[in-house]
Amino acid sequence: ENHSDTLHRFTGLLYRRGYTVNQLSVVPDNACLKINAHIDCDTREGEHLLRLLSSKMLDVVDAQIEPVA
């Protein structure tokens, strides 16, 4: 959901775990906040990051890994 601290919590979680965000876009969408982040990592790290987001961030609606072409 689109809370005032959602983006701060998201970027803080990545920073504390040493991930580097190469590209970030944020789009408010009704009551949700759509965040697209490009983070260089292998599939195993990406799956770990998805688990972290689901457990540490409340109200994650969808998260997915897309391999770089």
Short mmCIF file of C-alpha atoms in Angstrom, two decimals:
data_model
loop_
_atom_site.label_atom_id
_atom_site.label_comp_id
_atom_site.label_asym_id
_atom_site.label_seq_id
_atom_site.Cartn_x
_atom_site.Cartn_y
_atom_site.Cartn_z
CA GLU A 1 0.00 0.00 0.00
CA ASN A 2 1.01 3.59 -0.49
CA HIS A 3 2.12 4.72 2.96
CA SER A 4 4.32 7.73 3.56
CA ASP A 5 7.32 5.56 4.51
CA THR A 6 7.00 2.75 1.92
CA LEU A 7 9.81 3.90 -0.38
CA HIS A 8 12.07 4.66 2.58
CA ARG A 9 11.50 1.18 4.04
CA PHE A 10 12.13 -0.46 0.65
CA THR A 11 15.40 1.35 -0.05
CA GLY A 12 16.53 0.96 3.57
CA LEU A 13 16.04 -2.81 3.39
CA LEU A 14 18.17 -2.97 0.24
CA TYR A 15 20.86 -0.68 1.66
CA ARG A 16 21.21 -2.60 4.93
CA ARG A 17 21.77 -5.81 3.01
CA GLY A 18 24.30 -4.32 0.60
CA TYR A 19 22.25 -4.37 -2.61
CA THR A 20 22.94 -1.66 -5.17
CA VAL A 21 19.93 -0.27 -7.04
CA ASN A 22 20.90 0.59 -10.62
CA GLN A 23 17.50 1.91 -11.66
CA LEU A 24 14.41 2.80 -9.67
CA SER A 25 10.99 3.98 -10.75
CA VAL A 26 8.05 4.68 -8.49
CA VAL A 27 4.46 5.12 -9.68
CA PRO A 28 1.54 5.80 -7.37
CA ASP A 29 -1.38 3.61 -8.49
CA ASN A 30 -4.60 4.32 -6.56
CA ALA A 31 -4.01 2.97 -3.04
CA CYS A 32 -0.81 1.14 -4.05
CA LEU A 33 2.73 2.22 -4.79
CA LYS A 34 4.29 0.46 -7.78
CA ILE A 35 8.07 0.15 -7.39
CA ASN A 36 10.28 -1.16 -10.19
CA ALA A 37 13.90 -1.68 -9.19
CA HIS A 38 16.79 -2.97 -11.28
CA ILE A 39 19.27 -4.75 -9.03
CA ASP A 40 22.20 -6.79 -10.33
CA CYS A 41 22.20 -10.18 -8.62
CA ASP A 42 22.04 -13.85 -9.50
CA THR A 43 18.82 -15.86 -9.35
CA ARG A 44 19.51 -17.25 -5.85
CA GLU A 45 20.12 -13.77 -4.44
CA GLY A 46 17.01 -12.50 -6.24
CA GLU A 47 14.86 -15.22 -4.69
CA HIS A 48 16.31 -14.39 -1.27
CA LEU A 49 15.50 -10.72 -1.82
CA LEU A 50 11.91 -11.58 -2.76
CA ARG A 51 11.54 -13.56 0.48
CA LEU A 52 12.94 -10.61 2.44
CA LEU A 53 10.51 -8.21 0.81
CA SER A 54 7.57 -10.47 1.52
CA SER A 55 8.53 -10.98 5.16
CA LYS A 56 9.84 -7.50 6.07
CA MET A 57 7.59 -5.27 3.99
CA LEU A 58 3.90 -5.38 4.73
CA ASP A 59 1.35 -5.51 1.94
CA VAL A 60 3.57 -6.78 -0.89
CA VAL A 61 1.07 -7.57 -3.64
CA ASP A 62 3.44 -8.90 -6.29
CA ALA A 63 7.19 -9.29 -6.71
CA GLN A 64 9.09 -11.10 -9.43
CA ILE A 65 12.52 -11.78 -10.88
CA GLU A 66 13.18 -10.99 -14.51
CA PRO A 67 16.45 -12.21 -16.02
CA VAL A 68 18.53 -9.70 -17.92
CA ALA A 69 18.49 -10.35 -21.64
#
